[in-house]
């Protein structure tokens, strides 16, 4: 069966789901694919965030305007208009472009931020970094080049 759960935090004290969902089934021989397509009138990211839970693997590129917490595995590029937090057990194989990034897990790929990049003690990054500010805690592993103070959009 297909379960789709989505909720948005609009303020500190209120949860609501203001989303229209359209479900469809695609039959491809013996395999059926279930899809949920959401339609939202208000695309504001004020107070909203996305989460990829542990045990979940995504193959493909992801684009989001809201905050994004990753605790699963992503094989593809990520573009975020806010902040990305890569949890301690998360694995990202692909390039990351965001305003701010905090890494506690593993990243194999380049990271470009318009703001700050924080590598926590449990972080492992293999790739080049372009950022305005960089904070690396003792114990973090980083292998690659680093360019600070440059506008990542112009590179």
Coordinates of N, CA and C in Angstrom, one line a residue:
X1 N 0.8 -1.2 0.0 CA 0.0 0.0 0.0 C 0.9 1.2 0.0
X2 N 0.3 2.3 -0.4 CA 1.0 3.6 -0.5 C 0.5 4.6 0.6
X3 N 1.4 5.0 1.4 CA 1.0 6.0 2.4 C 1.8 7.3 2.1
X4 N 1.1 8.4 2.2 CA 1.7 9.7 1.9 C 1.3 10.6 3.1
X5 N 2.3 11.0 3.8 CA 2.1 11.9 5.0 C 2.9 13.2 4.8
X6 N 2.2 14.3 4.9 CA 2.9 15.6 4.8 C 2.3 16.6 5.7
X7 N 3.1 17.3 6.4 CA 2.6 18.3 7.3 C 3.6 19.5 7.3
X8 N 3.0 20.7 7.5 CA 3.9 21.9 7.4 C 3.7 22.6 8.7
X9 N 4.8 23.1 9.3 CA 4.7 23.9 10.5 C 4.6 25.4 10.1
X10 N 3.5 26.0 10.2 CA 3.3 27.4 9.8 C 3.7 28.4 10.9
X11 N 3.6 27.9 12.2 CA 4.1 28.8 13.3 C 4.5 27.9 14.4
X12 N 5.1 28.4 15.4 CA 5.6 27.6 16.5 C 4.6 26.7 17.2
X13 N 3.3 27.1 17.2 CA 2.3 26.4 17.9 C 1.2 25.8 17.1
X14 N 1.4 25.8 15.7 CA 0.3 25.3 14.9 C 0.8 24.5 13.8
X15 N 0.2 23.3 13.6 CA 0.5 22.4 12.4 C -0.7 22.4 11.6
X16 N -0.5 22.4 10.3 CA -1.6 22.3 9.4 C -1.2 21.7 8.1
X17 N -2.1 21.1 7.4 CA -1.9 20.5 6.1 C -2.8 21.1 5.1
X18 N -2.3 22.1 4.4 CA -3.2 22.9 3.4 C -2.7 22.5 2.0
X19 N -2.9 21.2 1.7 CA -2.4 20.7 0.4 C -3.5 19.8 -0.3
X20 N -3.6 20.0 -1.5 CA -4.5 19.1 -2.3 C -3.6 18.0 -2.9
X21 N -4.0 16.7 -2.7 CA -3.2 15.6 -3.2 C -4.0 14.9 -4.3
X22 N -3.4 14.6 -5.4 CA -4.0 13.9 -6.5 C -3.2 12.5 -6.6
X23 N -3.9 11.4 -6.5 CA -3.3 10.1 -6.5 C -3.6 9.4 -7.9
X24 N -2.6 8.8 -8.4 CA -2.8 8.0 -9.6 C -2.0 6.8 -9.6
X25 N -2.3 5.8 -10.4 CA -1.6 4.5 -10.5 C -1.2 4.4 -11.9
X26 N 0.1 4.1 -12.1 CA 0.7 3.8 -13.4 C 0.9 2.3 -13.5
X27 N 0.3 1.6 -14.5 CA 0.5 0.2 -14.6 C 1.6 -0.1 -15.7
X28 N 2.7 -0.8 -15.3 CA 3.7 -1.1 -16.2 C 3.9 -2.6 -16.1
X29 N 3.1 -3.3 -16.8 CA 3.1 -4.8 -16.8 C 2.7 -5.3 -15.4
X30 N 3.6 -6.0 -14.7 CA 3.4 -6.6 -13.4 C 3.6 -5.6 -12.3
X31 N 4.2 -4.5 -12.6 CA 4.5 -3.5 -11.5 C 3.6 -2.3 -11.6
X32 N 3.0 -1.9 -10.5 CA 2.3 -0.7 -10.4 C 3.1 0.4 -9.7
X33 N 3.0 1.6 -10.2 CA 3.7 2.7 -9.5 C 2.6 3.6 -9.0
X34 N 2.7 3.9 -7.7 CA 1.8 4.8 -7.0 C 2.4 6.2 -6.9
X35 N 1.7 7.2 -7.2 CA 2.2 8.6 -7.2 C 1.3 9.5 -6.4
X36 N 1.8 10.5 -5.7 CA 1.0 11.5 -5.1 C 1.6 12.8 -5.6
X37 N 0.7 13.7 -6.1 CA 1.2 14.9 -6.7 C 0.5 16.0 -5.8
X38 N 1.3 16.9 -5.3 CA 0.7 17.9 -4.4 C 0.5 19.2 -5.2
X39 N -0.5 20.0 -4.8 CA -0.7 21.3 -5.4 C -0.9 22.3 -4.3
X40 N 0.0 23.2 -4.2 CA -0.1 24.3 -3.2 C -0.2 25.6 -3.8
X41 N -1.1 26.4 -3.3 CA -1.3 27.8 -3.8 C -0.2 28.7 -3.2
X42 N 0.2 28.5 -1.9 CA 1.2 29.3 -1.3 C 2.5 28.6 -1.2
X43 N 3.5 29.1 -2.0 CA 4.8 28.4 -2.0 C 5.8 29.1 -1.0
X44 N 5.3 29.9 -0.1 CA 6.1 30.5 0.9 C 6.8 29.5 1.7
X45 N 8.1 29.7 2.0 CA 8.8 28.8 2.9 C 9.0 29.3 4.3
X46 N 8.2 30.2 4.7 CA 8.3 30.8 6.0 C 8.0 29.8 7.1
X47 N 9.0 29.3 7.7 CA 8.9 28.3 8.8 C 8.7 26.9 8.3
X48 N 8.8 26.6 7.0 CA 8.7 25.3 6.5 C 10.0 24.6 6.3
X49 N 10.0 23.3 6.5 CA 11.2 22.5 6.2 C 10.9 21.2 5.6
X50 N 11.9 20.6 5.0 CA 11.7 19.3 4.4 C 12.6 18.3 5.1
X51 N 12.3 17.0 5.2 CA 13.1 16.0 5.9 C 13.1 14.8 5.0
X52 N 14.3 14.2 4.9 CA 14.5 12.9 4.3 C 15.0 12.0 5.5
X53 N 14.1 11.1 5.9 CA 14.3 10.2 7.0 C 15.4 9.2 6.8
X54 N 16.0 8.7 7.9 CA 16.9 7.6 7.8 C 16.3 6.4 7.2
X55 N 17.0 5.6 6.5 CA 16.5 4.4 5.8 C 15.9 4.7 4.5
X56 N 15.9 6.0 4.0 CA 15.3 6.4 2.8 C 16.5 6.7 1.8
X57 N 16.4 6.2 0.6 CA 17.4 6.5 -0.5 C 16.7 7.2 -1.6
X58 N 17.3 8.3 -2.1 CA 16.8 9.1 -3.2 C 17.9 9.1 -4.3
X59 N 17.5 8.7 -5.5 CA 18.4 8.8 -6.6 C 17.8 9.8 -7.6
X60 N 18.6 10.9 -7.8 CA 18.1 12.0 -8.6 C 18.4 13.3 -8.0
X61 N 18.2 14.4 -8.7 CA 18.5 15.7 -8.2 C 17.3 16.2 -7.4
X62 N 17.6 17.1 -6.4 CA 16.6 17.7 -5.6 C 16.7 19.2 -5.6
X63 N 15.6 19.9 -5.8 CA 15.6 21.3 -5.7 C 14.5 21.7 -4.7
X64 N 14.9 22.6 -3.7 CA 13.9 23.0 -2.7 C 14.3 24.5 -2.3
X65 N 13.2 25.2 -1.9 CA 13.5 26.6 -1.5 C 13.5 26.7 0.0
X66 N 13.0 25.6 0.7 CA 12.9 25.7 2.2 C 14.1 24.9 2.8
X67 N 14.2 25.0 4.1 CA 15.2 24.2 4.9 C 15.0 22.7 4.6
X68 N 16.2 22.0 4.6 CA 16.2 20.6 4.2 C 17.1 19.8 5.2
X69 N 16.5 18.9 5.9 CA 17.3 18.0 6.8 C 17.3 16.7 6.2
X70 N 18.6 16.1 6.1 CA 18.8 14.8 5.4 C 19.3 13.9 6.5
X71 N 18.6 12.7 6.7 CA 19.1 11.7 7.5 C 19.2 10.4 6.8
X72 N 18.9 10.4 5.5 CA 18.9 9.2 4.7 C 20.1 9.3 3.7
X73 N 19.9 8.8 2.5 CA 21.0 8.7 1.5 C 20.5 9.4 0.2
X74 N 21.3 10.2 -0.4 CA 20.9 10.9 -1.7 C 22.1 10.7 -2.6
X75 N 21.7 10.2 -3.8 CA 22.6 10.0 -4.9 C 22.2 11.0 -6.0
X76 N 22.7 12.2 -6.0 CA 22.3 13.3 -6.9 C 22.6 14.6 -6.4
X77 N 22.4 15.6 -7.2 CA 22.7 17.0 -6.8 C 21.6 17.6 -6.0
X78 N 21.9 18.5 -5.1 CA 20.9 19.2 -4.2 C 21.1 20.7 -4.4
X79 N 20.0 21.4 -4.7 CA 20.0 22.8 -4.7 C 18.9 23.3 -3.7
X80 N 19.3 24.2 -2.8 CA 18.5 24.6 -1.7 C 18.6 26.1 -1.6
X81 N 17.4 26.8 -1.5 CA 17.4 28.2 -1.3 C 17.4 28.7 0.2
X82 N 17.7 27.7 1.1 CA 17.8 28.1 2.5 C 18.9 27.3 3.2
X83 N 18.7 26.5 4.2 CA 19.7 25.8 4.9 C 19.5 24.3 4.7
X84 N 20.7 23.6 4.6 CA 20.7 22.1 4.5 C 21.4 21.6 5.7
X85 N 20.8 20.6 6.4 CA 21.5 19.9 7.5 C 21.6 18.5 7.1
X86 N 22.9 18.0 7.1 CA 23.2 16.6 6.7 C 23.4 15.9 8.0
X87 N 22.5 15.0 8.4 CA 22.6 14.4 9.7 C 23.8 13.4 9.9
X88 N 24.0 13.0 11.1 CA 25.2 12.2 11.3 C 25.3 10.8 10.6
X89 N 24.2 10.3 10.2 CA 24.2 9.0 9.5 C 23.9 9.2 8.0
X90 N 23.7 10.4 7.6 CA 23.3 10.7 6.2 C 24.5 10.5 5.3
X91 N 24.2 10.2 4.0 CA 25.2 10.1 3.0 C 24.7 10.8 1.7
X92 N 25.5 11.7 1.2 CA 25.2 12.4 0.0 C 26.3 12.2 -1.0
X93 N 26.0 11.7 -2.1 CA 26.9 11.6 -3.3 C 26.4 12.5 -4.4
X94 N 27.0 13.7 -4.5 CA 26.5 14.6 -5.4 C 26.9 16.0 -5.0
X95 N 26.7 17.0 -5.8 CA 27.1 18.4 -5.5 C 25.9 19.1 -4.7
X96 N 26.3 20.0 -3.8 CA 25.4 20.7 -3.0 C 25.5 22.2 -3.2
X97 N 24.4 22.9 -3.5 CA 24.4 24.3 -3.6 C 23.3 24.8 -2.7
X98 N 23.7 25.7 -1.7 CA 22.7 26.2 -0.8 C 23.2 27.5 -0.2
X99 N 22.3 28.1 0.6 CA 22.7 29.4 1.3 C 23.6 29.0 2.5
X100 N 23.1 28.1 3.3 CA 23.9 27.6 4.4 C 23.9 26.1 4.5
X101 N 25.0 25.5 4.9 CA 25.1 24.0 5.0 C 25.7 23.7 6.3
X102 N 25.2 22.7 7.0 CA 25.8 22.1 8.2 C 25.9 20.6 8.0
X103 N 27.1 20.1 8.1 CA 27.4 18.7 7.8 C 27.8 17.9 9.1
X104 N 27.0 16.9 9.4 CA 27.4 16.0 10.4 C 27.7 14.6 9.9
X105 N 27.3 14.3 8.7 CA 27.4 13.0 8.0 C 28.5 13.0 6.9
X106 N 28.2 12.3 5.8 CA 29.2 12.1 4.7 C 28.7 12.8 3.5
X107 N 29.7 13.5 2.8 CA 29.4 14.1 1.5 C 30.5 13.8 0.6
X108 N 30.2 13.2 -0.6 CA 31.2 13.0 -1.6 C 30.7 13.9 -2.8
X109 N 31.3 15.1 -3.0 CA 30.9 16.0 -4.0 C 31.2 17.4 -3.5
X110 N 31.1 18.4 -4.4 CA 31.4 19.8 -4.1 C 30.3 20.4 -3.4
X111 N 30.6 21.4 -2.5 CA 29.7 22.1 -1.7 C 29.9 23.6 -2.0
X112 N 28.8 24.3 -2.4 CA 28.9 25.8 -2.7 C 27.8 26.4 -1.8
X113 N 28.2 27.4 -1.0 CA 27.3 28.1 -0.2 C 27.4 29.6 -0.4
X114 N 26.3 30.3 -0.3 CA 26.4 31.8 -0.4 C 26.6 32.4 1.0
X115 N 26.5 31.5 2.0 CA 26.6 32.0 3.4 C 27.7 31.2 4.1
X116 N 27.3 30.3 5.0 CA 28.2 29.6 5.9 C 28.2 28.1 5.6
X117 N 29.3 27.4 5.9 CA 29.4 26.0 5.9 C 30.0 25.6 7.2
X118 N 29.4 24.6 7.9 CA 29.8 24.1 9.2 C 30.1 22.6 9.1
X119 N 31.3 22.2 9.4 CA 31.6 20.8 9.4 C 31.8 20.4 10.9
X120 N 30.8 19.6 11.3 CA 30.8 19.1 12.7 C 31.9 18.0 12.9
X121 N 32.1 17.6 14.1 CA 33.2 16.7 14.4 C 33.0 15.3 13.7
X122 N 31.8 14.9 13.4 CA 31.5 13.6 12.8 C 31.4 13.7 11.3
X123 N 31.7 14.9 10.7 CA 31.6 15.1 9.3 C 32.7 14.6 8.5
X124 N 32.4 14.1 7.2 CA 33.4 13.7 6.3 C 33.0 14.3 4.9
X125 N 33.9 15.1 4.3 CA 33.6 15.7 3.1 C 34.8 15.5 2.1
X126 N 34.5 14.9 1.0 CA 35.4 14.7 -0.1 C 35.0 15.4 -1.3
X127 N 35.6 16.6 -1.5 CA 35.2 17.5 -2.6 C 35.6 18.9 -2.4
X128 N 35.4 19.7 -3.4 CA 35.8 21.1 -3.2 C 34.7 21.9 -2.6
X129 N 35.1 23.0 -1.9 CA 34.2 23.9 -1.1 C 34.4 25.3 -1.6
X130 N 33.2 26.0 -1.8 CA 33.2 27.4 -2.1 C 32.2 28.0 -1.1
X131 N 32.6 28.9 -0.2 CA 31.8 29.4 0.8 C 32.2 30.8 1.3
X132 N 31.4 31.5 1.9 CA 31.7 32.8 2.5 C 32.5 32.6 3.8
X133 N 31.9 31.7 4.7 CA 32.5 31.4 6.0 C 32.6 29.9 6.2
X134 N 33.6 29.5 6.8 CA 33.8 28.0 7.0 C 34.2 27.8 8.5
X135 N 33.5 26.8 9.1 CA 33.8 26.4 10.5 C 34.0 24.9 10.5
X136 N 35.2 24.5 10.9 CA 35.5 23.1 11.0 C 35.8 22.7 12.4
X137 N 35.0 21.8 13.0 CA 35.2 21.3 14.4 C 36.4 20.3 14.4
X138 N 37.1 20.2 15.5 CA 38.1 19.1 15.6 C 37.5 17.7 15.4
X139 N 38.1 16.9 14.6 CA 37.6 15.5 14.3 C 36.9 15.4 13.0
X140 N 36.5 16.5 12.4 CA 35.9 16.5 11.0 C 37.0 16.2 10.0
X141 N 36.6 15.4 8.9 CA 37.5 15.1 7.9 C 37.1 15.8 6.6
X142 N 38.1 16.5 6.0 CA 37.9 17.2 4.7 C 39.0 17.0 3.8
X143 N 38.7 16.5 2.6 CA 39.7 16.3 1.5 C 39.2 17.0 0.3
X144 N 39.9 18.1 -0.1 CA 39.5 18.8 -1.3 C 40.1 20.2 -1.2
X145 N 39.7 21.1 -2.2 CA 40.1 22.5 -2.2 C 39.0 23.3 -1.6
X146 N 39.5 24.5 -1.1 CA 38.5 25.5 -0.5 C 38.8 26.9 -1.0
X147 N 37.7 27.5 -1.4 CA 37.8 28.9 -1.8 C 36.8 29.7 -1.0
X148 N 37.3 30.7 -0.2 CA 36.4 31.4 0.7 C 36.3 32.9 0.2
X149 N 35.1 33.5 0.4 CA 34.9 34.9 0.1 C 34.4 35.1 -1.3
X150 N 34.4 34.1 -2.1 CA 34.0 34.2 -3.5 C 32.5 34.0 -3.6
X151 N 31.8 34.6 -4.6 CA 30.4 34.4 -4.8 C 30.3 33.1 -5.6
X152 N 29.6 32.1 -5.0 CA 29.5 30.8 -5.7 C 28.7 30.9 -7.0
X153 N 27.9 31.9 -7.2 CA 27.1 32.0 -8.4 C 28.0 32.4 -9.6
X154 N 29.1 33.1 -9.3 CA 29.9 33.6 -10.4 C 31.0 32.6 -10.8
X155 N 31.1 31.5 -10.1 CA 32.2 30.5 -10.4 C 31.7 29.5 -11.4

